Coordinates of C-alpha atoms and ligand atoms in Angstrom, one line a residue:
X1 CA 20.6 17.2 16.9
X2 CA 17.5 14.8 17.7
X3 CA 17.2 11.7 16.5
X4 CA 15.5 10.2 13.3
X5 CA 12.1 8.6 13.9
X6 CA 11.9 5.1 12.6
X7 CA 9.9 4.8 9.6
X8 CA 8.3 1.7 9.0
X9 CA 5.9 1.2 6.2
X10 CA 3.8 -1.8 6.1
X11 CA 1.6 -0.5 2.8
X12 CA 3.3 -3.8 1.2
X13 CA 1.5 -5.9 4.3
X14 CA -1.0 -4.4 6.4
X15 CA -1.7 -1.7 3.1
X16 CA -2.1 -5.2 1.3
X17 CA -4.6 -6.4 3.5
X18 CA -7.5 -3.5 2.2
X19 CA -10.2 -5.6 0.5
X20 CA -8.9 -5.8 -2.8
X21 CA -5.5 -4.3 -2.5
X22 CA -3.6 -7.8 -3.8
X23 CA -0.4 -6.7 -5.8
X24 CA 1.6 -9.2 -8.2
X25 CA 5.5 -9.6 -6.6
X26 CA 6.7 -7.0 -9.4
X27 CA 4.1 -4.5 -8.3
X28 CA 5.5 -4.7 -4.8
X29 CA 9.0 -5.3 -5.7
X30 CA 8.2 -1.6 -8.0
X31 CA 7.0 0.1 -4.5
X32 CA 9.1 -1.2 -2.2
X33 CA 12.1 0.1 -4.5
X34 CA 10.0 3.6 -4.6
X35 CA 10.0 3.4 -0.5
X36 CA 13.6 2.5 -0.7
X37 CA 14.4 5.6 -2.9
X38 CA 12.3 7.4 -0.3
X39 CA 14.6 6.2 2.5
X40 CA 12.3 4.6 4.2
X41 CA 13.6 3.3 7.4
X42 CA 11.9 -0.7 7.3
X43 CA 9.7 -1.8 4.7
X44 CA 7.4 -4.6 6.2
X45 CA 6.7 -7.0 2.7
X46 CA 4.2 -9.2 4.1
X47 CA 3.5 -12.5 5.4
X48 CA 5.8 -15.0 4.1
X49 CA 3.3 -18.0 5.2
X50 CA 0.6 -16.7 3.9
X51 CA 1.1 -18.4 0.2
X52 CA 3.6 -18.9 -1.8
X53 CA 2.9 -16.0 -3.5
X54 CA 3.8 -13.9 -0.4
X55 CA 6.8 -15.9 0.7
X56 CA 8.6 -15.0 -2.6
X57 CA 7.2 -11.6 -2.7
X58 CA 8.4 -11.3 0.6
X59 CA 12.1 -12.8 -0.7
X60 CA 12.2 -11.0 -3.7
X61 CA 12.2 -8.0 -2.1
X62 CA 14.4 -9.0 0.4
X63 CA 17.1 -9.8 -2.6
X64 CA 16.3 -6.2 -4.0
X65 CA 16.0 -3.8 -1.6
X66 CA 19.9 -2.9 0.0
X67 CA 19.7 0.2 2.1
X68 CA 16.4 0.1 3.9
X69 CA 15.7 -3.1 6.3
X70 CA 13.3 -5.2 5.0
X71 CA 10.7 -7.2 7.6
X72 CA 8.2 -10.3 7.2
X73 CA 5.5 -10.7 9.4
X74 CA 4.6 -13.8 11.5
X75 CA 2.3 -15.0 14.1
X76 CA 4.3 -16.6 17.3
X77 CA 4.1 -19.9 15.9
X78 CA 7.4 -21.8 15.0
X79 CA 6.3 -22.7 11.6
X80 CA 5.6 -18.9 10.7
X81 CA 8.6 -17.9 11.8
X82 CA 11.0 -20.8 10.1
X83 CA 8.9 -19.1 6.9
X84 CA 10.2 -15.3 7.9
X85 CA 13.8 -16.4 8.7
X86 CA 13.9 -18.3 5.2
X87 CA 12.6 -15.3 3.1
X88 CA 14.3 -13.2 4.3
X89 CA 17.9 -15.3 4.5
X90 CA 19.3 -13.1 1.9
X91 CA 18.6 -9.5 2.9
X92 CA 20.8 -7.0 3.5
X93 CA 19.3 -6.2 6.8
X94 CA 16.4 -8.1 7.3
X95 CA 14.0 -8.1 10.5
X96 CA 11.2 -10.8 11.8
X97 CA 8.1 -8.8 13.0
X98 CA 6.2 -11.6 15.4
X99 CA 2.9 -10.9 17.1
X100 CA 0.2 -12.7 19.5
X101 CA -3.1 -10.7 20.5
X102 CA -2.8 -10.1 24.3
X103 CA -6.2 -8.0 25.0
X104 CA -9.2 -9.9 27.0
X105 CA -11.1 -10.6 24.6
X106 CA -8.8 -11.5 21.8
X107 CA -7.3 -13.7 24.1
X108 CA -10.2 -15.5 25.0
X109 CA -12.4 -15.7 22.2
X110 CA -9.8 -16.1 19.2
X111 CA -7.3 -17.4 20.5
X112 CA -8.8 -19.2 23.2
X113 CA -5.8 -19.4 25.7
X114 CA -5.3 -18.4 29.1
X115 CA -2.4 -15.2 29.6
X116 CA 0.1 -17.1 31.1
X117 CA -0.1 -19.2 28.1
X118 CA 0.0 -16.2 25.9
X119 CA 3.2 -14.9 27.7
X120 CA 5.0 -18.2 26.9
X121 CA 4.5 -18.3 23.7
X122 CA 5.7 -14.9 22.9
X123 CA 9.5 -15.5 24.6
X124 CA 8.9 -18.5 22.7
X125 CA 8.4 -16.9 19.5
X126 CA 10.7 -13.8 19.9
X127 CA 13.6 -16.8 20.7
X128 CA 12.5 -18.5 17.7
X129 CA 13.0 -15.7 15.8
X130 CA 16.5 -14.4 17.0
X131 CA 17.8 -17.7 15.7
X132 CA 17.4 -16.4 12.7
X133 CA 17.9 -12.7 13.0
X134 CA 19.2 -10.2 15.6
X135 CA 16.5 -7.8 14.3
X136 CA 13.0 -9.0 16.3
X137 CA 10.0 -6.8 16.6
X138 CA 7.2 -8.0 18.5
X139 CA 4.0 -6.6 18.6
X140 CA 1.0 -7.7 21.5
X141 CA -1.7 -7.2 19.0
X142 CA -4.9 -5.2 20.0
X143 CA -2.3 -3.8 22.6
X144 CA -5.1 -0.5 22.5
X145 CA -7.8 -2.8 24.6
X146 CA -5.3 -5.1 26.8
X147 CA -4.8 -4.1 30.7
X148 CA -1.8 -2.0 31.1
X149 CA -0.2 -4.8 33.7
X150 CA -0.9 -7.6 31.2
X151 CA 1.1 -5.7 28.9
X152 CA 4.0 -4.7 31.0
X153 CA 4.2 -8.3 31.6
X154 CA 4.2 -9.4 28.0
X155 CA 6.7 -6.4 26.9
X156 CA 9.8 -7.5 30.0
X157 CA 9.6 -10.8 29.1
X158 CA 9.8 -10.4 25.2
X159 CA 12.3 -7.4 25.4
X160 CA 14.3 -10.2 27.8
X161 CA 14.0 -12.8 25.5
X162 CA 15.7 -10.4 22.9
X163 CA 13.2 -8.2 21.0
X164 CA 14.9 -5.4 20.1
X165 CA 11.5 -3.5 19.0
X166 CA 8.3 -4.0 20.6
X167 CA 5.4 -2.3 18.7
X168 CA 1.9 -1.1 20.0
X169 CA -0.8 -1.7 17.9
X170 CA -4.3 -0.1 18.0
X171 CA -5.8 -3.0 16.4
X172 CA -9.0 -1.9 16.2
X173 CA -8.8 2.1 16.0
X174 CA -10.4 2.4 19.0
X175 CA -7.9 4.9 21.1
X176 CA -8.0 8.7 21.0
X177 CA -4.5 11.0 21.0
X178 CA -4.2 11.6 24.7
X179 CA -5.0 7.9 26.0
X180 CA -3.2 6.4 23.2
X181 CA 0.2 8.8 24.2
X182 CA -0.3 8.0 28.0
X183 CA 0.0 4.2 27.2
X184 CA 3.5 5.1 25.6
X185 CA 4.4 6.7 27.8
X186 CA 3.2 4.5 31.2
X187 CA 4.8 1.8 29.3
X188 CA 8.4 3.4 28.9
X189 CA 7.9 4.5 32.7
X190 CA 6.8 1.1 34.4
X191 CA 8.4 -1.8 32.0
X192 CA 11.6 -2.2 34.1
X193 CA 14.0 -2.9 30.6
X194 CA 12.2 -0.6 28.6
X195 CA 15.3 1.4 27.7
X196 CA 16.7 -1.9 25.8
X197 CA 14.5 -1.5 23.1
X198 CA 12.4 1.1 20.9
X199 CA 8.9 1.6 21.7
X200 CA 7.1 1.3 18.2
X201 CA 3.3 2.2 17.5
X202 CA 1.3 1.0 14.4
X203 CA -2.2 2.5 14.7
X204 CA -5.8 1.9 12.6
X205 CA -8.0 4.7 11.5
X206 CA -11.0 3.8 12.3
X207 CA -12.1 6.7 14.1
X208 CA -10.3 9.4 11.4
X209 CA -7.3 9.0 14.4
X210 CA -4.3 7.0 13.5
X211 CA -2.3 10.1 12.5
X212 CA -3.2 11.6 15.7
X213 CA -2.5 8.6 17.9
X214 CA 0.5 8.3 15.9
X215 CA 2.1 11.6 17.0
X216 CA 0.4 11.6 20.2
X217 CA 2.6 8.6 21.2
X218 CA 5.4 10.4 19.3
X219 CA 5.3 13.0 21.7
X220 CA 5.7 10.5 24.4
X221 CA 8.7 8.4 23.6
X222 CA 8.0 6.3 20.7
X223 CA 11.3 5.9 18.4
X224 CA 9.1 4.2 15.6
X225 CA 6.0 4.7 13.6
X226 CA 4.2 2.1 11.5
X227 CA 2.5 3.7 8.5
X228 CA 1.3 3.2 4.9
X229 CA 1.5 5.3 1.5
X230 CA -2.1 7.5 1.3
X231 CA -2.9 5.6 4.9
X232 CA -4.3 2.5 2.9
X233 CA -4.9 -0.4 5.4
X234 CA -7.1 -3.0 7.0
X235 CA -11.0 -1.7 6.9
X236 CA -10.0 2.3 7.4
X237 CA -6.4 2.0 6.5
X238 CA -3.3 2.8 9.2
X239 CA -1.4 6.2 9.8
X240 CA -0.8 7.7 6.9
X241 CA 3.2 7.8 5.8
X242 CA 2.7 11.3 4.4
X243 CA 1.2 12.6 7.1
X244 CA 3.3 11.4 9.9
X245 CA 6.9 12.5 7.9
X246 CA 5.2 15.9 6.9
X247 CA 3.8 16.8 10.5
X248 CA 7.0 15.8 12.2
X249 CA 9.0 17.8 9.4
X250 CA 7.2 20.9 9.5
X251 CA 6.8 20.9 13.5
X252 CA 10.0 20.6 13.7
X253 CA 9.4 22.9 17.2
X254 CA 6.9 20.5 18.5
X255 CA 8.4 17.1 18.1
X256 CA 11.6 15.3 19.9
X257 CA 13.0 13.9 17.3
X258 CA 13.2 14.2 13.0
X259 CA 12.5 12.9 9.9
X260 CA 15.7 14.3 8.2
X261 CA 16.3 10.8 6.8
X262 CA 13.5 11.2 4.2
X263 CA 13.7 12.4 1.1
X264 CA 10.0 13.7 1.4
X265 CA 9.9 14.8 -2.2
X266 CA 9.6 10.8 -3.6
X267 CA 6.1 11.5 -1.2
X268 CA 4.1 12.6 -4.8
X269 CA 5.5 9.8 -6.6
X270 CA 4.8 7.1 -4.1
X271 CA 1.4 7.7 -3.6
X272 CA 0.8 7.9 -7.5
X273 CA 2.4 4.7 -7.6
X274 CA 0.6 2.9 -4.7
X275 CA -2.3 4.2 -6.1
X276 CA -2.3 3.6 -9.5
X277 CA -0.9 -0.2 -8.5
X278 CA -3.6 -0.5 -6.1
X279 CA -6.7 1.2 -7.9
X280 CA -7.5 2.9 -4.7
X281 CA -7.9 6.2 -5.4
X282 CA -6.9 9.1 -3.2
X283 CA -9.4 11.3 -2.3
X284 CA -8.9 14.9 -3.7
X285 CA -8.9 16.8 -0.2
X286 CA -6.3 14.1 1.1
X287 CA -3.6 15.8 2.9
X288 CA -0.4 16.1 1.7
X289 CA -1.1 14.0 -1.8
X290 CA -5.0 15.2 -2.5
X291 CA -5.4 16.8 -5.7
X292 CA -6.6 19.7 -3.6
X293 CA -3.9 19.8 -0.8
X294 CA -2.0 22.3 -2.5
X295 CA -4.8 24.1 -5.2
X296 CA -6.0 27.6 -3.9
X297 CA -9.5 28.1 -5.0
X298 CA -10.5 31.1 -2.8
X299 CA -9.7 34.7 -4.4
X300 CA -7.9 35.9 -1.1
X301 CA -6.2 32.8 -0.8
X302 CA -4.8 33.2 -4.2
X303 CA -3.7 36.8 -3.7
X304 CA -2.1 35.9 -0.4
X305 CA -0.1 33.0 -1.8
X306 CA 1.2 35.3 -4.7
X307 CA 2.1 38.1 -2.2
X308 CA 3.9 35.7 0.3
X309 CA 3.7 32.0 -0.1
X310 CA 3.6 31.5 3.9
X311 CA 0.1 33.5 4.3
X312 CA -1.4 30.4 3.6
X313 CA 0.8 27.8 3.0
X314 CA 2.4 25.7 5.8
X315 CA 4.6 23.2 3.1
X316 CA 6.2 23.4 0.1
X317 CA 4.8 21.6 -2.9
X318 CA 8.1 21.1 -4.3
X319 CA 9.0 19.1 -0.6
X320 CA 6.9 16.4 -1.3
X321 CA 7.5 16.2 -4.9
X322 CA 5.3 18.1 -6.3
X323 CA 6.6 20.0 -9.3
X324 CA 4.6 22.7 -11.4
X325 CA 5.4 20.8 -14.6
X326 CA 5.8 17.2 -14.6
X327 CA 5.3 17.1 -18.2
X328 CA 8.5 14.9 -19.7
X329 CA 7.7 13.4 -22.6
X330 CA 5.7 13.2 -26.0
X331 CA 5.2 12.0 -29.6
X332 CA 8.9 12.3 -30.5
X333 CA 11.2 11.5 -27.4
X334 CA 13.0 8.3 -27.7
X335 CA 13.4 5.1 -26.5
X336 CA 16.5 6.7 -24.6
X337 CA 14.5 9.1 -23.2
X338 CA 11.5 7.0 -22.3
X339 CA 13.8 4.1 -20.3
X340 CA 15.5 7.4 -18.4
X341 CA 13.0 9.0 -17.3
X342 CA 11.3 5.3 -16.0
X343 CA 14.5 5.0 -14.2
X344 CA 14.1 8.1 -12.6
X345 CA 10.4 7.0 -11.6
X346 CA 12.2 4.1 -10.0
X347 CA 11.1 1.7 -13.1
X348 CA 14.0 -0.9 -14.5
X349 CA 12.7 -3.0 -17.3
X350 CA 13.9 -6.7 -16.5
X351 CA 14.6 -7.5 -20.2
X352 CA 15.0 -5.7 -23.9
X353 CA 11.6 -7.3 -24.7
X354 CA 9.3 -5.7 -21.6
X355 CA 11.0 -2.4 -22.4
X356 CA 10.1 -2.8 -26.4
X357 CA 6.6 -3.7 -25.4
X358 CA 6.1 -1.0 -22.6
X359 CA 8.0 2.0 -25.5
X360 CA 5.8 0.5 -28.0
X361 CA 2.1 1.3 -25.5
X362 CA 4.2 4.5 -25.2
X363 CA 4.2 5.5 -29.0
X364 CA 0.4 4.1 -28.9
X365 CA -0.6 6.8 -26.0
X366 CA 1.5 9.5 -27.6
X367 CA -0.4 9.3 -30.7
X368 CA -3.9 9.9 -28.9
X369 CA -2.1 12.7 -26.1
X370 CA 0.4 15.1 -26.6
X371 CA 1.7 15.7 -23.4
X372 CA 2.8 12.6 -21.2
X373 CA 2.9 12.7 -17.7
X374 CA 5.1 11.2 -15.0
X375 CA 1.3 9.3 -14.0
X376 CA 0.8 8.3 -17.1
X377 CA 3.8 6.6 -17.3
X378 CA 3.2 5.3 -14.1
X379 CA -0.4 3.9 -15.6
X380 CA 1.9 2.5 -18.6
X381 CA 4.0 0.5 -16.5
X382 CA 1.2 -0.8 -14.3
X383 CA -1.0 -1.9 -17.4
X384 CA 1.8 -3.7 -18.5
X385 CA 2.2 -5.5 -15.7
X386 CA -1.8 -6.0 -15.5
X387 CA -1.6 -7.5 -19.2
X388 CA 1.0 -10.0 -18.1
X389 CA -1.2 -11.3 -15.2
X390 CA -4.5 -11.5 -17.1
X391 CA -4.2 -14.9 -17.7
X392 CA -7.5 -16.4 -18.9
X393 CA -9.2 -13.1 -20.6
X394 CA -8.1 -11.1 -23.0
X395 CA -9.7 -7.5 -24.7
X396 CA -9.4 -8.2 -28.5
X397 CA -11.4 -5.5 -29.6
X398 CA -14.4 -3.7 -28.9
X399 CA -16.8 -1.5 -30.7
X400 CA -19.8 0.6 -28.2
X401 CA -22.7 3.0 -30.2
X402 CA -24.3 5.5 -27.7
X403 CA -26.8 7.7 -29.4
X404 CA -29.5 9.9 -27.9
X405 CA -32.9 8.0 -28.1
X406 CA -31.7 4.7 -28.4
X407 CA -30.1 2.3 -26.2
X408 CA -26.0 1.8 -26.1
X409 CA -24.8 -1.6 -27.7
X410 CA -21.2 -2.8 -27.5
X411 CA -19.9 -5.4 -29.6
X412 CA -17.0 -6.9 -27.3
X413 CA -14.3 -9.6 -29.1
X414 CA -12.7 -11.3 -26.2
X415 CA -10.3 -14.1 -26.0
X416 CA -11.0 -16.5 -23.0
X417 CA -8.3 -19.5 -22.6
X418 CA -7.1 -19.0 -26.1
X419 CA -10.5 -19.3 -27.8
X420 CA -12.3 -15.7 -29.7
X421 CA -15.8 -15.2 -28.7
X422 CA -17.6 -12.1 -30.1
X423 CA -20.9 -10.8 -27.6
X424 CA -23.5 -7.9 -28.7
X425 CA -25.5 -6.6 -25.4
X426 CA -27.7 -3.6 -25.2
X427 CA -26.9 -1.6 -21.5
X428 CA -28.5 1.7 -19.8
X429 CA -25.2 3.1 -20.6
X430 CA -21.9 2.1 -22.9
X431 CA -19.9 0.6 -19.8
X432 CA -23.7 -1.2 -18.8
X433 CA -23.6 -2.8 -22.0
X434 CA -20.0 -3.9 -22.6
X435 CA -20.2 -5.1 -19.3
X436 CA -23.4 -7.3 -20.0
X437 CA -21.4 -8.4 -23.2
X438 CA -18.2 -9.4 -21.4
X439 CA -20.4 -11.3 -18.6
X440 CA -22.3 -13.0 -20.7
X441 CA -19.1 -14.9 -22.7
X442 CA -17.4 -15.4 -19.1
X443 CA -21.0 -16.2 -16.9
X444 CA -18.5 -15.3 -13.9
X445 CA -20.9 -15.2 -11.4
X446 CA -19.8 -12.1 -9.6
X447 CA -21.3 -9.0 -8.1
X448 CA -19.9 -5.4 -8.9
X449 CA -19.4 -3.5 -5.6
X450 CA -17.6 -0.6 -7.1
X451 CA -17.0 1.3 -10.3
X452 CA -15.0 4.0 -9.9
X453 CA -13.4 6.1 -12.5
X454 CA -10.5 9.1 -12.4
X455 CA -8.5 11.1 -14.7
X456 CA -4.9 10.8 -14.7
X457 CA -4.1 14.0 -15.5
X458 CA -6.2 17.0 -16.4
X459 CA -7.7 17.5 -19.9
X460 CA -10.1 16.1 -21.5
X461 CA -7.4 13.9 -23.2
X462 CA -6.3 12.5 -20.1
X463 CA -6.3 8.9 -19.5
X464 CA -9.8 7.5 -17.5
X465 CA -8.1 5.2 -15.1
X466 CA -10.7 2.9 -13.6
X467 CA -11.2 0.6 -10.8
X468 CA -13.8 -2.0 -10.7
X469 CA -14.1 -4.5 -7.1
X470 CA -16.4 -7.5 -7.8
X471 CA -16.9 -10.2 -5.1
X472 CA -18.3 -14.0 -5.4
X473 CA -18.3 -16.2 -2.6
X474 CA -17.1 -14.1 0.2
X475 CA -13.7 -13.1 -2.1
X476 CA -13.3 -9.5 -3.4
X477 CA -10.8 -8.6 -6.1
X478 CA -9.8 -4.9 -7.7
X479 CA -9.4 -4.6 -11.2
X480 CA -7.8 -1.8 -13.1
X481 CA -7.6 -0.4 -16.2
X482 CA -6.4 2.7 -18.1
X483 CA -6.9 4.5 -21.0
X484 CA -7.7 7.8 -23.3
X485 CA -11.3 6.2 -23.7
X486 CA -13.3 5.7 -20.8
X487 CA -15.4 3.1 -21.8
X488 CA -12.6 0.7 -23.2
X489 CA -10.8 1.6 -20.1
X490 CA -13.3 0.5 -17.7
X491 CA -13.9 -3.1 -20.0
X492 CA -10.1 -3.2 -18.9
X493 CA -10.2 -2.7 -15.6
X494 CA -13.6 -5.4 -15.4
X495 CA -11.5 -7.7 -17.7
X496 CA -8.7 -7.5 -15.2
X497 CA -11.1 -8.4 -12.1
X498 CA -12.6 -11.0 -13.7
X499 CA -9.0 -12.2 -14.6
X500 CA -8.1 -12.8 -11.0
X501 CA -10.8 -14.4 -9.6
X502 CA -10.8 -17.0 -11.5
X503 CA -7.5 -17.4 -10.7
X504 CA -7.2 -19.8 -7.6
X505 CA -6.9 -18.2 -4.2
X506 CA -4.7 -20.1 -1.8
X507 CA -3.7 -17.0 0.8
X508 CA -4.5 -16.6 4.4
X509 CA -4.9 -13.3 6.2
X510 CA -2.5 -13.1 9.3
X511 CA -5.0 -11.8 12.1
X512 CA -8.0 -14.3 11.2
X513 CA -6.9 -16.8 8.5
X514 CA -6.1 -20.6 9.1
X515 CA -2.9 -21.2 7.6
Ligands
KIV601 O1 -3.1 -4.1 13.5 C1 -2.4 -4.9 14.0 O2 -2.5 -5.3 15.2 C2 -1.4 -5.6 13.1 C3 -0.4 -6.4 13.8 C4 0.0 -7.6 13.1 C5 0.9 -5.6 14.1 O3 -1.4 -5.3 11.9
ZN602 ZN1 -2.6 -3.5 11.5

């Protein structure tokens, strides 16, 4: 029997860090329980220094989660890591994940310090953080442009001073398969204690390679992959989970070790959730989770897959969760039936009040659609949670004409800190013009960057769910929204981003922010 490759999935910190990504502590407290349920080996929940908002994100999980190991990120500074240790004091298992760049240039232009320096501080940190934990990964950031001796250097001393992982991070995307499984592997052969801890590789896609690289180093001794659900990530994202647990899993001849841990068929749900959480959409000819990955279009494929399913089909759909019919529920289930098959979804409702109020949007969507979907129950729960952090803005009601010849108008009611304000604007199209209308009550100042809207299911009485990304001063926020009507969903989804950035921002990024 081989062994199980570690899983670690940093979607809830590195996934976090995509421009716009920000989830509320229930959002990531939903996922990480999804990963959980997935068997996810380590889920990294972010950087407890950050803010606040991340500390207790970060120690919320830690109270929930009870069979994977959860991990917080920190740089090698003391006051990072006190942060760590203290979110994560009651977790099951909990692990401190503590990095300093150790490539040329990083070392010299950010962090301005020589590599003896850079050395010391690492034991330092790694030290640090076994005080608090017998769990320390450490990670020599952009490890993919540092000189191998540098980082033989750096890896003995920190697996001395007691890091039980040490993790290899292409930074910057900039490695391809071979070179990136050669460093693995020169690093296991020259780094004298090497055997005393896992090798562990967390890789960027910005060159379409962190799968790849991924596997690559796989294939040369690394006991531990850092990934994300649908590969989201800094700028191109990091190695996608579903990739890296599906490749290993289905070349089972090629690779040293397994995956048999995972129970791949939470994959489908996981990536509907991230996504719908998120408001990044994932691309159609995704593998493993694209609409398309397992659609035949092609006449001979379709005849091939009816006579034996193997002519053209390396997976199962059913293996990552993908069932033929995910329709559970409609107009006349019950609340019983409603709060189950939540549960199932890896939902609990915190109180009678949230599950009245999510049953009640339930009935409301039943009405409009017959057929209710796993994702649209998803959607449900996430636009419940959205409603509860719009704080300043609220949709009271909106009215749009579109007519051929003449120019859309919507009429948008909207509540802003507790006060009604009704707006008419004309638009080149309905979402143009309730757009204008909500803008001009709120004069936010912002600049739309994206619009993007996708159905939820298929039909054409499937929810729109929409994502909007506006930016002012530098910042960029997502906002989501979701509904049977396109156009109210997208003033939702606007509503939403406008709703966050006006709320204050007081959180540093770990890899360039002051803190
Ligand atoms: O990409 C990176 O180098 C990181 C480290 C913090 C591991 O995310
Ligand atoms: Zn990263």
């Amino acid at each position: 029997m081989s062994d199980n490759l570690i899983i670690f999935d940093t979607t809830l910190r590195d996934g976090e860090q995509s421009p716009g990504a920000s989830m509320t502590l229930d959002e990531k407290v939903r996922i990480a329980k999804a990963l959980e349920r997935m068997h996810v080996d380590v889920i990294e929940a972010g950087f407890p220094i950050a803010s606040r908002g991340d500390f207790e994100a970060v120690k919320a999980v830690a109270e929930t989660i009870k069979d994977s190991t959860v991990c917080g990120l920190a740089r090698a500074l003391d006051k990072d890591i006190e942060r760590a240790g203290e979110a994560l004091k009651f977790a099951n298992s909990g692990r401190i994940h503590t990095f300093i760049a150790t490539s040329p240039i990083h070392m010299k232009k950010k962090l301005r310090m020589e590599p003896d320096q850079v050395v010391e501080q690492a034991v330092m940190a790694v030290k640090k953080a076994r005080q608090y934990t017998d769990n320390v990964e450490f990670s020599p950031e952009d490890a993919g442009r540092s000189e191998l001796d540098f980082l033989c250097r750096v890896l003995e001393a920190v697996i001395d001073a007691g890091a039980g992982t040490v993790n290899i991070p292409d930074t910057v995307g900039y490695n391809v398969p071979d070179q990136f499984g050669n460093l693995i592997r020169r690093l296991r052969e020259r780094v004298p204690n090497s055997d005393k801890a896992v090798f562990s590789v967390h890789c960027h896609n910005d060159l379409g390679l962190a799968t790849a690289n991924s596997l690559s180093a796989v294939l040369n001794g690394a006991g531990q992959v850092e990934c994300t659900i649908n590969g989201l990530g800094e700028r191109a994202g990091n190695a996608s989970l579903e990739e890296v647990v599906m490749t290993v899993k289905t070349r089972k001849d090629i690779f040293p070790c397994s995956v048999d841990q995972i129970d791949t068929t939470q994959i489908m749900n996981c990536s509907r959730l991230v996504s719908s959480i998120t408001g990044f959409a994932v691309q159609p000819n995704k593998a493993i989770v694209g609409a398309n990955a397992f659609a035949h279009e092609s006449g001979i494929h379709q005849d091939g897959v009816l006579k034996s399913r193997e002519t053209y089909e390396i997976m199962r759909a059913e293996d990552v969760g993908l069932t033929a019919n995910r329709m559970v529920l409609g107009k006349h289930s019950g609340r019983n039936a409603f709060r189950t098959r939540l549960q199932e979804l890896g939902v609990e409702f915190k109180s009678e009040a949230e599950l009245n109020d999510s049953f009640a949007r339930f009935k409301d969507l039943a009405d409009k659609k017959h057929e209710i979907y796993d994702d649209d129950l998803q959607a449900l729960v996430t636009e419940a949670s959205l409603d509860a952090e719009n704080e300043r803005l609220r949709l009271v009601s909106m009215k749009v004409c579109s007519e051929t010849g003449e120019k859309p108008e919507a009429t948008v009611t909207l509540e802003m800190d507790d006060k009604e304000h009704v707006s008419v604007e004309n638009g080149g199209g309905p979402v143009d013009a309730a757009f204008k209308a909500i803008n001009k009550v709120v004069n936010s100042g912002t600049d739309l960057l994206l619009y993007s809207v996708n159905n939820i299911t298929s039909g054409t009485d499937s929810q729109g769910e929409v994502t909007v990304r506006v930016e002012k001063g530098g910042r960029i926020v997502n906002g989501q929204g979701a509904d049977t009507d396109i156009v109210i969903a997208s003033a939702k989804a606007y509503i939403n981003a406008l709703n966050k950035i006006l709320a204050p921002e007081e959180r540093a990024h770990p890899q360039t922010g002051d803190v």
